Amino acid sequence: MKLAIDFVLVASIVILLVLLLVLVRYKRNVIPQKFLIAIFLILFFLQFTSYGIFHQIRWLQFLSLAFEGVLLLIAPLVYLYIKSLNSIKKSSWRASWFHFAPYLLYLLFLNIPVLVSAFKKRYIFEYLVTVNEYYYVRDYAELFFLACYLILALRLFYQMSTGLKNVFSILEYKNIKWVGTFIAGLLTLVVINLILLSFETFNSSGDLLDFITVSSFLLFISYLGYFGTSQSQIFVPEYLLQNESEENFTEKRIYITEQEISEVEKKLKSVFETDKLFLDDSLTLHKLAGELQTSDKKVSFYLNHHLNTNFYDFVNGYRIDEFKSILQDKTKENLSLLGIAYECGFKSKSSFNRIFKKATGLSPSQYKESLR
């Protein structure tokens, strides 16, 4: 069992190191990337010090004392990572310091006194004896704190997913899915650790519990490693890098007159039916609003409240109709289904197939057969 635990710890450290290298070497220097680097760096040092504790390496055991309570630091970092995907404003991040207040208090009243006590080989404050005796209360508090932040992050993520469809016409769902799985995976690890902590509190801890803990973490990290190294843009989704607006992806209440609604409706019909602006595979709400000489919010308000749709479905509806039209054009019979899809403004085969089937109930090939 000890050999298995040793292997799992080393594997986790290697995968985390690879993830860090991928993130550091990624050329885009944006806020979400910085948050992820911080998160994975902390996880790396946690596993590294765990390896030292497992092998009773004295200097690593001493270093591990500095990482006590680090879950209080990871919790707000994950939440702020999700928040950073929803807004690219840099000015607002200075006001987020209060999220780290619990960790700073922990550092001041526990970590530093414990490190000094370890150096002097005696407790310098009496309260540290009680804290050490009831360590499981502290561990429960950390895990519950992390769970609360992860639930908030998951809620924010689902709000963000809905808001994205009001801004972008093309979304790679593997990117969005990765973000959701990242939070859900961390939440699963918290639940596993809460269960194992309960066993450890009322029973003697053993190698089996340690193996379950490190193995569940390895599975989670392996998932991130597989998708991270093969699809590095997942870490910093492409939609964020293409965004030209400083606005959040969530719609805000605005006032729009009947005359403005009429103008938006008229211009929108012109740029889509005459100019076929939907053929632009990088079309965003911001770009469309520029063509209509109006604001993003007014176009979004018109689509959501007067057409009962969102920007994503509205644009792709035109692309599907264009695909159907080209499919019946005898002069373009030499084009493949994917070639036609690219002509219509779709960017990938997977997103095209998913959108087409949702709109028609058939796959593109099934629809083509039905025409015959």
Coordinates of C-alpha atoms in Angstrom, one line a residue:
M1 CA 0.0 0.0 0.0
K2 CA 2.8 2.4 0.8
L3 CA 4.4 1.8 -2.6
A4 CA 1.0 2.6 -4.3
I5 CA 0.6 5.9 -2.2
D6 CA 4.2 6.8 -3.2
F7 CA 3.5 6.3 -6.9
V8 CA 0.2 8.3 -6.8
L9 CA 2.0 11.2 -5.0
V10 CA 4.8 11.3 -7.6
A11 CA 2.3 11.0 -10.5
S12 CA 0.3 14.0 -9.1
I13 CA 3.4 16.1 -8.7
V14 CA 4.5 15.4 -12.3
I15 CA 1.1 16.2 -13.8
L16 CA 0.8 19.4 -11.8
L17 CA 4.2 20.4 -13.0
V18 CA 3.2 19.8 -16.6
L19 CA 0.0 21.9 -16.1
L20 CA 2.1 24.7 -14.6
L21 CA 4.5 24.7 -17.6
V22 CA 1.6 24.7 -20.1
L23 CA 0.0 27.7 -18.3
V24 CA 3.3 29.6 -17.9
R25 CA 4.3 29.1 -21.5
Y26 CA 0.9 30.1 -22.8
K27 CA 1.4 33.4 -24.6
R28 CA -1.8 35.2 -23.5
N29 CA -1.3 37.1 -20.3
V30 CA -4.8 37.5 -19.0
I31 CA -6.3 37.5 -15.5
P32 CA -7.9 34.0 -15.6
Q33 CA -4.5 32.6 -16.5
K34 CA -2.9 34.2 -13.5
F35 CA -5.5 32.8 -11.1
L36 CA -5.1 29.3 -12.5
I37 CA -1.3 29.5 -12.2
A38 CA -1.7 30.5 -8.5
I39 CA -4.2 27.6 -7.9
F40 CA -2.0 25.0 -9.5
L41 CA 1.1 26.3 -7.9
I42 CA -0.5 25.9 -4.5
L43 CA -1.7 22.4 -5.3
F44 CA 1.8 21.5 -6.5
F45 CA 3.4 22.6 -3.2
L46 CA 0.6 20.8 -1.3
Q47 CA 1.4 17.5 -3.0
F48 CA 5.2 18.2 -2.8
T49 CA 5.0 18.7 1.0
S50 CA 2.7 15.7 1.4
Y51 CA 5.4 13.6 -0.3
G52 CA 7.9 15.0 2.3
I53 CA 5.5 14.1 5.2
F54 CA 4.9 10.6 3.8
H55 CA 8.7 10.0 3.5
Q56 CA 9.5 11.9 6.8
I57 CA 11.8 14.4 5.1
R58 CA 12.4 16.9 7.9
W59 CA 12.8 20.1 5.8
L60 CA 9.6 19.3 3.8
Q61 CA 7.8 18.5 7.0
F62 CA 8.8 21.9 8.4
L63 CA 7.8 23.5 5.1
S64 CA 4.4 21.8 5.2
L65 CA 3.6 23.9 8.3
A66 CA 3.5 27.0 6.1
F67 CA 0.8 25.4 3.9
E68 CA -1.6 24.8 6.8
G69 CA -4.9 26.4 6.1
V70 CA -4.1 26.9 2.4
L71 CA -7.7 25.8 1.5
L72 CA -8.8 29.2 2.7
L73 CA -6.6 30.6 0.0
I74 CA -7.6 28.2 -2.8
A75 CA -11.3 28.8 -2.2
P76 CA -11.4 32.5 -3.1
L77 CA -8.9 31.9 -6.0
V78 CA -11.3 29.5 -7.7
Y79 CA -14.2 31.8 -7.2
L80 CA -12.3 34.8 -8.6
Y81 CA -11.1 32.6 -11.5
I82 CA -14.7 32.0 -12.5
K83 CA -15.5 35.7 -11.9
S84 CA -12.6 36.7 -14.2
L85 CA -14.0 34.7 -17.1
N86 CA -17.2 36.8 -16.8
S87 CA -15.4 40.2 -16.9
I88 CA -12.1 41.5 -18.2
K89 CA -12.2 44.7 -16.2
K90 CA -8.8 45.0 -14.3
S91 CA -9.9 47.9 -12.0
S92 CA -12.4 45.8 -10.1
W93 CA -9.9 43.2 -8.8
R94 CA -8.3 45.5 -6.1
A95 CA -11.7 45.5 -4.3
S96 CA -11.6 41.7 -3.9
W97 CA -8.9 41.6 -1.2
F98 CA -11.6 40.8 1.5
H99 CA -12.0 37.3 0.1
F100 CA -8.5 36.5 1.4
A101 CA -9.1 37.9 4.9
P102 CA -9.8 34.5 6.5
Y103 CA -6.5 33.1 5.2
L104 CA -4.6 36.2 6.3
L105 CA -6.0 35.8 9.8
Y106 CA -5.1 32.1 9.8
L107 CA -1.6 33.0 8.7
L108 CA -1.2 35.6 11.4
F109 CA -2.6 33.7 14.3
L110 CA -1.8 30.1 13.4
N111 CA 0.8 29.5 10.6
I112 CA 3.4 32.0 11.8
P113 CA 3.1 31.1 15.5
V114 CA 3.3 27.4 14.7
L115 CA 6.4 27.9 12.5
V116 CA 8.1 29.9 15.2
S117 CA 7.1 27.2 17.8
A118 CA 8.5 24.5 15.5
F119 CA 11.7 26.4 15.2
K120 CA 12.0 26.9 19.0
K121 CA 10.7 23.4 19.7
R122 CA 8.0 24.6 22.1
Y123 CA 4.6 26.3 21.9
I124 CA 5.1 30.1 22.2
F125 CA 1.3 30.6 22.8
E126 CA -0.9 28.4 25.0
Y127 CA -3.8 28.5 22.6
L128 CA -1.8 26.5 20.1
V129 CA -2.0 23.5 22.4
T130 CA -5.8 23.6 22.2
V131 CA -5.7 24.2 18.4
N132 CA -3.5 21.2 18.0
E133 CA -5.7 19.0 20.1
Y134 CA -8.8 19.8 18.2
Y135 CA -7.2 19.9 14.8
Y136 CA -10.2 18.1 13.2
V137 CA -12.5 21.1 14.0
R138 CA -10.1 23.3 12.0
D139 CA -10.0 20.8 9.1
Y140 CA -13.8 20.7 9.0
A141 CA -14.0 24.5 9.0
E142 CA -11.5 24.7 6.1
L143 CA -13.4 22.1 4.0
F144 CA -16.8 23.7 4.6
F145 CA -15.3 27.1 3.8
L146 CA -14.0 25.7 0.5
A147 CA -17.3 24.0 -0.3
C148 CA -19.2 27.3 0.2
Y149 CA -17.0 29.1 -2.2
L150 CA -17.1 26.3 -4.8
I151 CA -21.0 26.4 -4.7
L152 CA -20.8 30.2 -5.2
A153 CA -18.4 29.6 -8.1
L154 CA -20.7 26.9 -9.6
R155 CA -23.7 29.2 -9.4
L156 CA -21.7 32.1 -11.1
F157 CA -20.5 29.7 -13.8
Y158 CA -24.1 28.7 -14.7
Q159 CA -25.1 32.4 -14.9
M160 CA -22.0 33.0 -17.0
S161 CA -22.9 30.1 -19.4
T162 CA -26.3 31.6 -20.0
G163 CA -24.9 35.1 -20.5
L164 CA -22.3 34.0 -23.1
K165 CA -25.1 33.2 -25.5
N166 CA -26.1 36.8 -25.5
V167 CA -22.7 37.9 -26.6
F168 CA -21.1 35.3 -28.9
S169 CA -22.3 33.4 -32.0
I170 CA -19.7 30.7 -31.7
L171 CA -18.9 28.8 -28.5
E172 CA -16.6 25.8 -28.0
Y173 CA -18.6 23.8 -25.4
K174 CA -15.5 21.7 -24.4
N175 CA -14.1 25.0 -23.0
I176 CA -17.2 25.8 -21.0
K177 CA -17.6 22.1 -19.9
W178 CA -14.0 22.1 -18.7
V179 CA -14.7 25.0 -16.4
G180 CA -17.8 23.4 -14.9
T181 CA -16.0 20.1 -14.4
F182 CA -13.1 21.8 -12.8
I183 CA -15.4 23.3 -10.1
A184 CA -17.5 20.1 -9.8
G185 CA -14.3 18.0 -9.5
L186 CA -13.0 20.2 -6.6
L187 CA -16.4 19.9 -4.9
T188 CA -16.3 16.2 -5.2
L189 CA -12.8 16.1 -3.6
V190 CA -14.2 18.2 -0.7
V191 CA -17.0 15.7 -0.1
I192 CA -14.6 12.8 -0.3
N193 CA -12.2 14.5 2.2
L194 CA -15.1 15.3 4.6
I195 CA -16.1 11.6 4.6
L196 CA -12.5 10.5 5.1
L197 CA -12.0 13.1 7.9
S198 CA -15.1 11.7 9.7
F199 CA -13.6 8.2 9.6
E200 CA -10.2 9.6 10.8
T201 CA -11.8 11.5 13.6
F202 CA -13.7 8.5 15.1
N203 CA -11.3 5.8 14.0
S204 CA -7.5 5.4 13.7
S205 CA -6.3 6.6 10.3
G206 CA -4.6 4.1 8.1
D207 CA -2.9 3.7 4.8
L208 CA -6.2 2.9 3.1
L209 CA -7.7 6.3 3.9
D210 CA -4.5 8.0 2.7
F211 CA -4.6 6.0 -0.6
I212 CA -8.2 7.0 -1.2
T213 CA -7.4 10.6 -0.6
V214 CA -4.3 10.8 -2.9
S215 CA -5.9 8.6 -5.6
S216 CA -9.0 10.7 -5.9
F217 CA -6.8 13.8 -6.2
L218 CA -4.7 12.0 -8.9
L219 CA -7.8 11.2 -11.0
F220 CA -8.9 14.8 -10.8
I221 CA -5.5 16.1 -11.8
S222 CA -5.2 13.5 -14.6
Y223 CA -8.4 14.8 -16.1
L224 CA -7.1 18.4 -16.0
G225 CA -3.8 17.2 -17.4
Y226 CA -5.2 15.3 -20.3
F227 CA -7.5 18.1 -21.5
G228 CA -5.0 20.9 -20.5
T229 CA -2.1 19.6 -22.5
S230 CA -4.1 18.6 -25.6
Q231 CA -6.3 21.7 -25.6
S232 CA -4.4 24.5 -23.8
Q233 CA -6.9 27.2 -24.9
I234 CA -9.3 25.5 -22.4
F235 CA -7.5 27.2 -19.5
V236 CA -8.1 30.6 -21.0
P237 CA -11.2 30.2 -23.3
E238 CA -10.9 31.8 -26.7
Y239 CA -14.2 33.6 -26.3
L240 CA -12.6 35.7 -23.6
L241 CA -9.6 36.7 -25.8
Q242 CA -11.9 37.7 -28.6
N243 CA -14.1 39.9 -26.4
E244 CA -13.7 43.5 -27.4
S245 CA -16.1 44.9 -24.8
E246 CA -15.4 45.7 -21.1
E247 CA -18.9 44.7 -20.1
N248 CA -19.9 41.6 -18.2
F249 CA -21.6 38.8 -20.2
T250 CA -24.7 39.2 -18.0
E251 CA -27.5 41.4 -19.3
K252 CA -28.3 44.6 -17.3
R253 CA -31.6 46.4 -17.3
I254 CA -31.8 49.3 -19.8
Y255 CA -34.4 51.6 -21.3
I256 CA -35.1 51.5 -25.0
T257 CA -37.8 53.4 -26.9
E258 CA -40.2 52.0 -29.5
Q259 CA -38.5 54.1 -32.1
E260 CA -35.1 52.5 -31.2
I261 CA -36.7 49.0 -31.3
S262 CA -38.0 49.8 -34.8
E263 CA -34.6 51.0 -36.0
V264 CA -32.8 48.0 -34.5
E265 CA -35.3 45.6 -36.2
K266 CA -34.9 47.3 -39.6
K267 CA -31.1 47.4 -39.6
L268 CA -30.8 43.9 -38.2
K269 CA -33.0 42.6 -41.0
S270 CA -30.8 44.4 -43.6
V271 CA -27.4 43.2 -42.3
F272 CA -28.5 39.6 -42.0
E273 CA -30.7 39.1 -45.0
T274 CA -28.9 41.5 -47.4
D275 CA -25.3 41.7 -46.2
K276 CA -25.4 38.2 -44.6
L277 CA -23.2 39.3 -41.7
F278 CA -23.9 35.9 -40.0
L279 CA -21.3 34.4 -42.4
D280 CA -18.6 36.0 -40.3
D281 CA -17.4 33.1 -38.1
S282 CA -16.0 35.5 -35.5
L283 CA -19.2 37.6 -35.2
T284 CA -19.9 38.9 -31.7
L285 CA -22.6 41.1 -30.2
H286 CA -20.2 43.9 -29.9
K287 CA -19.3 43.7 -33.6
L288 CA -22.9 43.5 -34.7
A289 CA -23.8 46.5 -32.5
G290 CA -21.1 48.4 -34.3
E291 CA -22.6 47.5 -37.7
L292 CA -26.1 48.7 -36.5
Q293 CA -24.6 51.8 -35.0
T294 CA -26.1 51.1 -31.6
S295 CA -25.1 49.6 -28.2
D296 CA -24.6 46.0 -27.3
K297 CA -27.2 46.3 -24.6
K298 CA -29.9 47.5 -26.9
V299 CA -29.4 44.7 -29.5
S300 CA -29.3 42.2 -26.7
F301 CA -32.5 43.7 -25.2
Y302 CA -34.3 43.5 -28.5
L303 CA -33.3 39.9 -29.1
N304 CA -34.2 38.7 -25.6
H305 CA -37.4 40.6 -25.0
H306 CA -38.9 41.1 -28.5
L307 CA -37.8 38.0 -30.3
N308 CA -37.5 35.7 -27.2
T309 CA -34.1 34.4 -28.2
N310 CA -30.5 35.1 -27.6
F311 CA -27.7 36.3 -29.9
Y312 CA -26.2 32.8 -30.2
D313 CA -29.4 31.1 -31.3
F314 CA -30.4 34.0 -33.5
V315 CA -27.2 34.0 -35.5
N316 CA -27.0 30.3 -35.8
G317 CA -30.6 30.1 -37.0
Y318 CA -29.6 32.1 -40.0
R319 CA -26.6 29.9 -40.5
I320 CA -28.8 26.8 -40.5
D321 CA -31.1 28.3 -43.0
E322 CA -28.2 29.3 -45.2
F323 CA -26.9 25.7 -45.0
K324 CA -30.2 24.3 -46.1
S325 CA -30.3 26.7 -49.0
I326 CA -26.8 25.8 -50.2
L327 CA -27.5 22.1 -49.8
Q328 CA -30.3 22.5 -52.5
D329 CA -28.1 24.5 -54.8
K330 CA -27.1 22.2 -57.7
T331 CA -24.0 24.4 -58.5
K332 CA -22.5 23.5 -55.1
E333 CA -23.0 19.7 -55.1
N334 CA -19.2 19.2 -55.0
L335 CA -19.0 20.8 -51.5
S336 CA -18.9 18.5 -48.5
L337 CA -21.3 19.0 -45.6
L338 CA -18.5 20.4 -43.5
G339 CA -17.3 22.6 -46.4
I340 CA -20.9 24.1 -46.6
A341 CA -21.0 24.5 -42.8
Y342 CA -17.7 26.5 -42.9
E343 CA -19.1 28.7 -45.7
C344 CA -22.2 29.4 -43.5
G345 CA -20.1 30.7 -40.6
F346 CA -19.6 27.6 -38.4
K347 CA -16.1 27.1 -37.0
S348 CA -16.0 23.4 -36.1
K349 CA -17.7 20.2 -37.0
S350 CA -18.7 19.4 -33.5
S351 CA -20.5 22.7 -32.8
F352 CA -22.2 22.6 -36.3
N353 CA -23.5 19.0 -35.7
R354 CA -24.8 19.9 -32.3
I355 CA -26.5 23.1 -33.4
F356 CA -28.0 21.6 -36.5
K357 CA -29.5 18.6 -34.7
K358 CA -30.9 20.8 -32.0
A359 CA -32.6 23.0 -34.6
T360 CA -33.9 20.2 -37.0
G361 CA -33.9 17.0 -34.9
L362 CA -31.7 15.4 -37.6
S363 CA -28.0 15.2 -38.2
P364 CA -26.7 17.1 -41.3
S365 CA -26.3 13.8 -43.2
Q366 CA -29.8 12.6 -42.2
Y367 CA -31.2 15.9 -43.4
K368 CA -29.4 15.6 -46.7
E369 CA -30.8 12.1 -47.2
S370 CA -34.3 13.3 -46.4
L371 CA -34.1 15.8 -49.3
R372 CA -33.5 12.9 -51.7

